[in-house]
Amino acid sequence: MLHAAASVLASIPSPSISEFHIGSFPVRIYALCIIAGIIAAVLITNSRLTRRGAEPWVVVDIGLLAVPLAIIGARIFHVATHPGFYFGPGSNPWNPFEPGSVWAIWEGGIAIYGSLIGGAIGAWLGCRWTGIRFSAFADALAPGLLLAQAMGRFGNWFNQELFGLPTDLPWGLEINPDNPAFPPGLPADTLFHPTFLYEVIWNTLGAFVLLWLGSRFTLQWGRLFAVYLIWYSAGRIVWESIRIDPSEVFFGLRSNVWAAIIGVVLGIVILIVQKRRHTGLEPSPYVPGREWKPKVSDAVQSQDTDDFVDVSEPPAAEVGAADSATSAVTAK
């Protein structure tokens, strides 16, 4: 049976397409994976924030600033750490109408750590705008963010990019030898470590771990997001160490390995500092004085259910009438 299973799982094929057309408009599957991840993160974060008493869909207001800045930051970080892709003889860094420009994010090329930096700036601004505590938002976001990153990695699979070292393992990834990322000099049937899949599994598992930790230990004040930084970055150190795509190297390590190490250290620092600064629970997902109060119409609608029981005291007039009626019955 094991032999039969191994013969079935001889390798992982790569998709033969990376885009499709609606009329004459090209739709990049990479972009669809990113969008799907953003939607998943928004839905999960909204659910977690509203359960704590935040205004429903306030996450959308924060996302209006966080998402664009996250994408911009991701692209800037990628270009900065891969300058050879965009600058040099024969390159086209600035013309957006030609392939290979720094603006052509639809061709792939974003860096998660750049998105974290840009997204954090946008989220901080959005939280100040809405009155949400930045730490509360970060903790609510953490599990959904890991799941979004897992979904986004499927875009790398469709683009046949960011794979690892050659391997003879039964789950080796097939890469088209005509792909520009295929290492020269290797046989056409060479298989590679599917680093996209490793990260999909690691991040998905991490999302469930964060949900459990947040529920079991009530991690607040940014501590759940600190665990996210540690979990994601620890895995990223491993995946980056076996990837073979070009990257800037400093002191023997790829730039993203250094970024991941910083992520682990930063997560540990946040855990220690916030545990010492805040021994109790967050009183509200809002900063003092910015609390959200449901509208009267929302309160009325919440009573229009079979589960609602009115336990409020009756008006004084009704109490007096009821007492009179009771007295009359007693007198008889």
Short mmCIF file of C-alpha atoms in Angstrom, two decimals:
data_model
loop_
_atom_site.label_atom_id
_atom_site.label_comp_id
_atom_site.label_asym_id
_atom_site.label_seq_id
_atom_site.Cartn_x
_atom_site.Cartn_y
_atom_site.Cartn_z
CA MET A 1 0.00 0.00 0.00
CA LEU A 2 2.81 2.41 0.87
CA HIS A 3 4.50 1.61 -2.43
CA ALA A 4 1.27 2.34 -4.29
CA ALA A 5 0.81 5.63 -2.45
CA ALA A 6 4.39 6.67 -3.24
CA SER A 7 3.91 5.84 -6.90
CA VAL A 8 0.79 8.01 -7.02
CA LEU A 9 2.48 10.94 -5.27
CA ALA A 10 5.55 11.03 -7.47
CA SER A 11 5.60 14.82 -7.70
CA ILE A 12 3.47 17.95 -7.49
CA PRO A 13 2.69 19.44 -10.91
CA SER A 14 2.66 23.20 -11.36
CA PRO A 15 -0.39 24.82 -13.00
CA SER A 16 -0.03 25.38 -16.72
CA ILE A 17 -1.59 28.85 -16.57
CA SER A 18 -1.06 31.92 -14.41
CA GLU A 19 -3.82 34.07 -15.88
CA PHE A 20 -7.04 33.99 -17.88
CA HIS A 21 -8.92 36.58 -19.88
CA ILE A 22 -12.33 38.12 -19.54
CA GLY A 23 -12.75 39.51 -23.01
CA SER A 24 -9.47 41.27 -23.66
CA PHE A 25 -8.80 41.92 -19.96
CA PRO A 26 -6.17 39.64 -18.36
CA VAL A 27 -6.94 38.35 -14.86
CA ARG A 28 -3.89 37.26 -12.86
CA ILE A 29 -4.53 34.27 -10.61
CA TYR A 30 -1.80 35.60 -8.33
CA ALA A 31 -3.91 38.70 -7.73
CA LEU A 32 -7.03 36.63 -7.10
CA CYS A 33 -5.20 34.66 -4.40
CA ILE A 34 -4.15 37.90 -2.70
CA ILE A 35 -7.69 39.30 -2.90
CA ALA A 36 -9.19 36.09 -1.52
CA GLY A 37 -6.75 36.24 1.39
CA ILE A 38 -7.66 39.86 2.13
CA ILE A 39 -11.37 39.01 2.15
CA ALA A 40 -10.79 36.07 4.52
CA ALA A 41 -8.73 38.24 6.87
CA VAL A 42 -11.40 40.98 6.89
CA LEU A 43 -14.20 38.51 7.69
CA ILE A 44 -12.29 36.83 10.51
CA THR A 45 -11.07 40.10 12.00
CA ASN A 46 -14.55 41.62 11.85
CA SER A 47 -16.01 38.63 13.67
CA ARG A 48 -13.37 38.75 16.38
CA LEU A 49 -13.65 42.51 16.92
CA THR A 50 -17.45 42.62 17.03
CA ARG A 51 -17.51 39.81 19.61
CA ARG A 52 -15.48 42.14 21.83
CA GLY A 53 -17.98 44.96 21.39
CA ALA A 54 -16.62 46.89 18.43
CA GLU A 55 -18.86 48.40 15.78
CA PRO A 56 -19.64 45.82 13.07
CA TRP A 57 -17.42 46.25 10.01
CA VAL A 58 -15.23 48.93 11.57
CA VAL A 59 -12.42 46.76 10.21
CA VAL A 60 -13.37 47.96 6.73
CA ASP A 61 -12.71 51.57 7.75
CA ILE A 62 -9.29 50.58 9.08
CA GLY A 63 -8.61 48.47 6.00
CA LEU A 64 -9.19 51.42 3.69
CA LEU A 65 -5.83 52.74 4.90
CA ALA A 66 -4.09 49.51 5.91
CA VAL A 67 -4.53 47.47 2.73
CA PRO A 68 -3.21 50.04 0.19
CA LEU A 69 -0.23 50.89 2.40
CA ALA A 70 0.45 47.18 2.94
CA ILE A 71 0.59 46.59 -0.83
CA ILE A 72 2.81 49.63 -1.37
CA GLY A 73 5.12 48.58 1.45
CA ALA A 74 5.28 45.02 0.14
CA ARG A 75 6.33 46.18 -3.30
CA ILE A 76 8.90 48.67 -2.02
CA PHE A 77 10.48 46.05 0.24
CA HIS A 78 10.64 43.53 -2.61
CA VAL A 79 12.24 45.97 -5.04
CA ALA A 80 14.71 47.13 -2.38
CA THR A 81 15.80 43.56 -1.62
CA HIS A 82 15.91 42.46 -5.28
CA PRO A 83 17.50 45.45 -7.07
CA GLY A 84 19.04 43.21 -9.72
CA PHE A 85 15.56 42.38 -11.00
CA TYR A 86 14.74 45.99 -11.84
CA PHE A 87 17.93 48.02 -12.26
CA GLY A 88 20.96 47.60 -14.47
CA PRO A 89 21.79 47.37 -18.19
CA GLY A 90 18.77 46.59 -20.34
CA SER A 91 16.30 46.86 -17.47
CA ASN A 92 13.04 48.80 -17.52
CA PRO A 93 12.45 50.12 -14.00
CA TRP A 94 10.13 53.07 -14.60
CA ASN A 95 7.93 52.47 -17.68
CA PRO A 96 4.72 50.83 -16.37
CA PHE A 97 3.65 49.92 -19.92
CA GLU A 98 6.62 47.58 -20.42
CA PRO A 99 7.32 44.30 -18.56
CA GLY A 100 9.74 44.36 -15.66
CA SER A 101 9.00 47.79 -14.19
CA VAL A 102 8.95 48.51 -10.48
CA TRP A 103 5.25 49.32 -10.83
CA ALA A 104 4.25 45.95 -12.34
CA ILE A 105 3.04 44.33 -9.14
CA TRP A 106 0.64 42.23 -11.22
CA GLU A 107 3.67 40.30 -12.48
CA GLY A 108 4.39 39.15 -8.94
CA GLY A 109 6.94 40.34 -6.46
CA ILE A 110 5.74 41.46 -3.05
CA ALA A 111 7.44 41.00 0.31
CA ILE A 112 5.46 40.02 3.38
CA TYR A 113 7.64 41.97 5.77
CA GLY A 114 7.20 45.08 3.66
CA SER A 115 3.45 44.56 3.80
CA LEU A 116 3.62 44.22 7.59
CA ILE A 117 5.46 47.53 7.88
CA GLY A 118 3.18 49.39 5.48
CA GLY A 119 0.07 47.70 6.83
CA ALA A 120 1.02 48.51 10.42
CA ILE A 121 1.34 52.20 9.54
CA GLY A 122 -2.03 52.15 7.77
CA ALA A 123 -3.70 50.20 10.59
CA TRP A 124 -2.32 52.62 13.20
CA LEU A 125 -3.74 55.55 11.26
CA GLY A 126 -7.05 53.72 10.78
CA CYS A 127 -7.27 52.90 14.49
CA ARG A 128 -6.71 56.56 15.40
CA TRP A 129 -9.46 57.46 12.94
CA THR A 130 -11.98 54.96 14.34
CA GLY A 131 -10.98 54.97 18.02
CA ILE A 132 -10.07 51.28 18.07
CA ARG A 133 -7.11 50.30 20.20
CA PHE A 134 -4.21 49.41 17.92
CA SER A 135 -3.33 46.43 20.12
CA ALA A 136 -6.92 45.15 20.04
CA PHE A 137 -7.02 45.38 16.27
CA ALA A 138 -3.65 43.63 15.90
CA ASP A 139 -4.74 40.74 18.13
CA ALA A 140 -8.04 40.38 16.26
CA LEU A 141 -6.19 40.41 12.94
CA ALA A 142 -3.45 37.88 13.75
CA PRO A 143 -5.21 34.54 12.96
CA GLY A 144 -6.86 35.89 9.81
CA LEU A 145 -3.58 37.39 8.64
CA LEU A 146 -1.84 34.01 8.83
CA LEU A 147 -4.67 32.39 6.88
CA ALA A 148 -4.51 35.18 4.28
CA GLN A 149 -0.78 34.59 3.85
CA ALA A 150 -1.43 30.89 3.36
CA MET A 151 -3.98 31.63 0.64
CA GLY A 152 -1.69 34.13 -1.04
CA ARG A 153 1.09 31.54 -1.39
CA PHE A 154 -1.01 29.66 -3.93
CA GLY A 155 -0.30 32.60 -6.23
CA ASN A 156 3.39 31.64 -6.16
CA TRP A 157 2.40 28.12 -7.20
CA PHE A 158 0.52 29.42 -10.23
CA ASN A 159 3.44 31.71 -11.10
CA GLN A 160 5.96 28.87 -10.66
CA GLU A 161 8.19 31.01 -8.47
CA LEU A 162 9.92 31.07 -5.08
CA PHE A 163 10.55 27.31 -4.99
CA GLY A 164 13.33 25.61 -3.08
CA LEU A 165 16.37 23.46 -3.67
CA PRO A 166 16.26 20.38 -5.94
CA THR A 167 14.87 17.30 -4.20
CA ASP A 168 14.02 13.66 -4.93
CA LEU A 169 11.25 13.55 -2.34
CA PRO A 170 7.86 12.27 -3.61
CA TRP A 171 6.30 15.70 -3.10
CA GLY A 172 8.88 17.48 -5.23
CA LEU A 173 7.50 20.35 -7.30
CA GLU A 174 7.58 20.27 -11.08
CA ILE A 175 8.73 23.49 -12.75
CA ASN A 176 8.51 24.18 -16.47
CA PRO A 177 12.12 24.17 -17.77
CA ASP A 178 11.21 27.15 -19.99
CA ASN A 179 10.34 29.16 -16.89
CA PRO A 180 12.84 32.03 -16.44
CA ALA A 181 13.19 31.01 -12.77
CA PHE A 182 14.33 27.48 -13.69
CA PRO A 183 18.03 27.19 -12.68
CA PRO A 184 20.30 26.79 -15.71
CA GLY A 185 22.29 23.60 -16.08
CA LEU A 186 19.80 21.30 -14.34
CA PRO A 187 17.94 18.46 -16.11
CA ALA A 188 14.47 19.38 -17.33
CA ASP A 189 12.84 16.81 -15.03
CA THR A 190 14.43 18.20 -11.85
CA LEU A 191 12.03 18.51 -8.93
CA PHE A 192 12.22 21.23 -6.28
CA HIS A 193 11.08 21.73 -2.70
CA PRO A 194 7.53 23.19 -2.80
CA THR A 195 8.22 25.99 -0.35
CA PHE A 196 4.84 27.52 -1.17
CA LEU A 197 3.19 24.36 0.19
CA TYR A 198 5.36 24.27 3.29
CA GLU A 199 4.29 27.80 4.10
CA VAL A 200 0.62 27.08 3.32
CA ILE A 201 0.63 24.22 5.83
CA TRP A 202 2.63 26.13 8.45
CA ASN A 203 0.50 29.26 8.24
CA THR A 204 -2.82 27.40 8.24
CA LEU A 205 -1.74 25.40 11.29
CA GLY A 206 -0.57 28.63 12.90
CA ALA A 207 -3.97 30.27 12.39
CA PHE A 208 -5.63 27.51 14.42
CA VAL A 209 -2.89 27.66 17.05
CA LEU A 210 -3.44 31.41 17.47
CA LEU A 211 -7.20 30.95 17.79
CA TRP A 212 -6.64 28.35 20.50
CA LEU A 213 -4.03 30.39 22.37
CA GLY A 214 -6.18 33.51 22.25
CA SER A 215 -9.14 31.61 23.68
CA ARG A 216 -7.19 29.55 26.22
CA PHE A 217 -4.99 32.29 27.66
CA THR A 218 -6.90 35.45 26.63
CA LEU A 219 -3.85 37.04 25.06
CA GLN A 220 -4.50 40.78 24.65
CA TRP A 221 -2.58 44.07 24.54
CA GLY A 222 -0.86 42.96 21.31
CA ARG A 223 0.50 39.72 22.76
CA LEU A 224 -1.40 37.48 20.33
CA PHE A 225 0.06 39.46 17.45
CA ALA A 226 3.47 38.97 19.04
CA VAL A 227 2.91 35.20 18.89
CA TYR A 228 1.97 35.63 15.24
CA LEU A 229 5.30 37.36 14.57
CA ILE A 230 7.20 34.55 16.30
CA TRP A 231 5.29 31.73 14.60
CA TYR A 232 5.35 33.15 11.09
CA SER A 233 8.95 34.35 11.26
CA ALA A 234 10.27 31.08 12.70
CA GLY A 235 8.82 29.19 9.74
CA ARG A 236 10.03 31.82 7.30
CA ILE A 237 13.62 31.38 8.50
CA VAL A 238 13.46 27.75 7.38
CA TRP A 239 11.69 28.31 4.04
CA GLU A 240 13.98 31.19 3.09
CA SER A 241 17.03 29.05 3.85
CA ILE A 242 16.11 26.51 1.18
CA ARG A 243 14.80 28.88 -1.50
CA ILE A 244 17.02 29.42 -4.53
CA ASP A 245 15.54 32.56 -6.11
CA PRO A 246 18.00 35.46 -6.24
CA SER A 247 18.11 37.71 -3.20
CA GLU A 248 20.48 40.14 -1.56
CA VAL A 249 22.80 38.41 0.92
CA PHE A 250 24.22 40.12 4.02
CA PHE A 251 26.78 38.38 6.22
CA GLY A 252 25.96 35.05 4.62
CA LEU A 253 22.17 35.22 5.06
CA ARG A 254 19.42 36.23 2.66
CA SER A 255 17.76 39.56 3.38
CA ASN A 256 14.44 37.89 4.22
CA VAL A 257 16.15 35.57 6.69
CA TRP A 258 17.41 38.65 8.53
CA ALA A 259 13.90 40.12 8.39
CA ALA A 260 12.49 36.89 9.83
CA ILE A 261 15.06 36.89 12.64
CA ILE A 262 14.08 40.47 13.46
CA GLY A 263 10.43 39.35 13.43
CA VAL A 264 11.10 36.64 16.02
CA VAL A 265 13.06 39.01 18.25
CA LEU A 266 10.41 41.73 17.95
CA GLY A 267 7.66 39.26 18.84
CA ILE A 268 9.54 38.14 21.97
CA VAL A 269 10.14 41.76 23.01
CA ILE A 270 6.44 42.64 22.59
CA LEU A 271 5.42 39.62 24.67
CA ILE A 272 7.75 40.52 27.53
CA VAL A 273 7.07 44.26 27.53
CA GLN A 274 3.28 44.00 27.24
CA LYS A 275 3.06 41.30 29.90
CA ARG A 276 4.89 43.60 32.33
CA ARG A 277 2.97 46.73 31.36
CA HIS A 278 -0.52 45.20 31.34
CA THR A 279 -1.39 42.56 33.93
CA GLY A 280 -5.14 42.76 33.39
CA LEU A 281 -7.45 42.53 30.39
CA GLU A 282 -8.22 45.31 27.94
CA PRO A 283 -11.33 47.11 29.26
CA SER A 284 -12.61 47.73 25.74
CA PRO A 285 -11.51 47.42 22.11
CA TYR A 286 -11.84 51.23 22.04
CA VAL A 287 -9.56 53.85 23.54
CA PRO A 288 -11.19 55.77 26.44
CA GLY A 289 -13.75 58.29 25.27
CA ARG A 290 -14.17 56.78 21.79
CA GLU A 291 -16.50 53.88 22.69
CA TRP A 292 -19.14 52.89 20.17
CA LYS A 293 -22.79 52.86 21.23
CA PRO A 294 -25.39 51.06 19.11
CA LYS A 295 -28.12 53.21 17.57
CA VAL A 296 -31.64 52.98 18.99
CA SER A 297 -32.81 51.31 15.78
CA ASP A 298 -30.14 48.64 16.22
CA ALA A 299 -31.31 48.00 19.77
CA VAL A 300 -34.94 47.70 18.62
CA GLN A 301 -34.00 45.30 15.86
CA SER A 302 -32.06 43.18 18.32
CA GLN A 303 -35.32 42.62 20.24
CA ASP A 304 -37.17 41.33 17.20
CA THR A 305 -36.04 37.75 17.75
CA ASP A 306 -37.51 34.70 19.46
CA ASP A 307 -34.56 34.64 21.85
CA PHE A 308 -35.19 38.14 23.27
CA VAL A 309 -36.81 38.33 26.71
CA ASP A 310 -37.71 41.75 28.14
CA VAL A 311 -36.42 41.76 31.71
CA SER A 312 -36.66 45.53 32.18
CA GLU A 313 -38.90 47.02 34.88
CA PRO A 314 -42.37 48.15 33.69
CA PRO A 315 -43.19 51.89 33.71
CA ALA A 316 -44.41 53.33 37.03
CA ALA A 317 -47.91 53.96 35.61
CA GLU A 318 -48.30 50.33 34.70
CA VAL A 319 -47.11 49.27 38.16
CA GLY A 320 -49.70 51.52 39.81
CA ALA A 321 -52.49 50.18 37.61
CA ALA A 322 -51.50 46.63 38.31
CA ASP A 323 -51.43 47.28 42.07
CA SER A 324 -54.93 48.83 41.93
CA ALA A 325 -56.31 45.88 40.02
CA THR A 326 -54.78 43.48 42.48
CA SER A 327 -56.21 45.42 45.41
CA ALA A 328 -59.66 45.38 43.81
CA VAL A 329 -59.57 41.65 43.38
CA THR A 330 -58.41 41.17 46.95
CA ALA A 331 -61.26 43.38 48.28
CA LYS A 332 -63.84 41.15 46.67
#
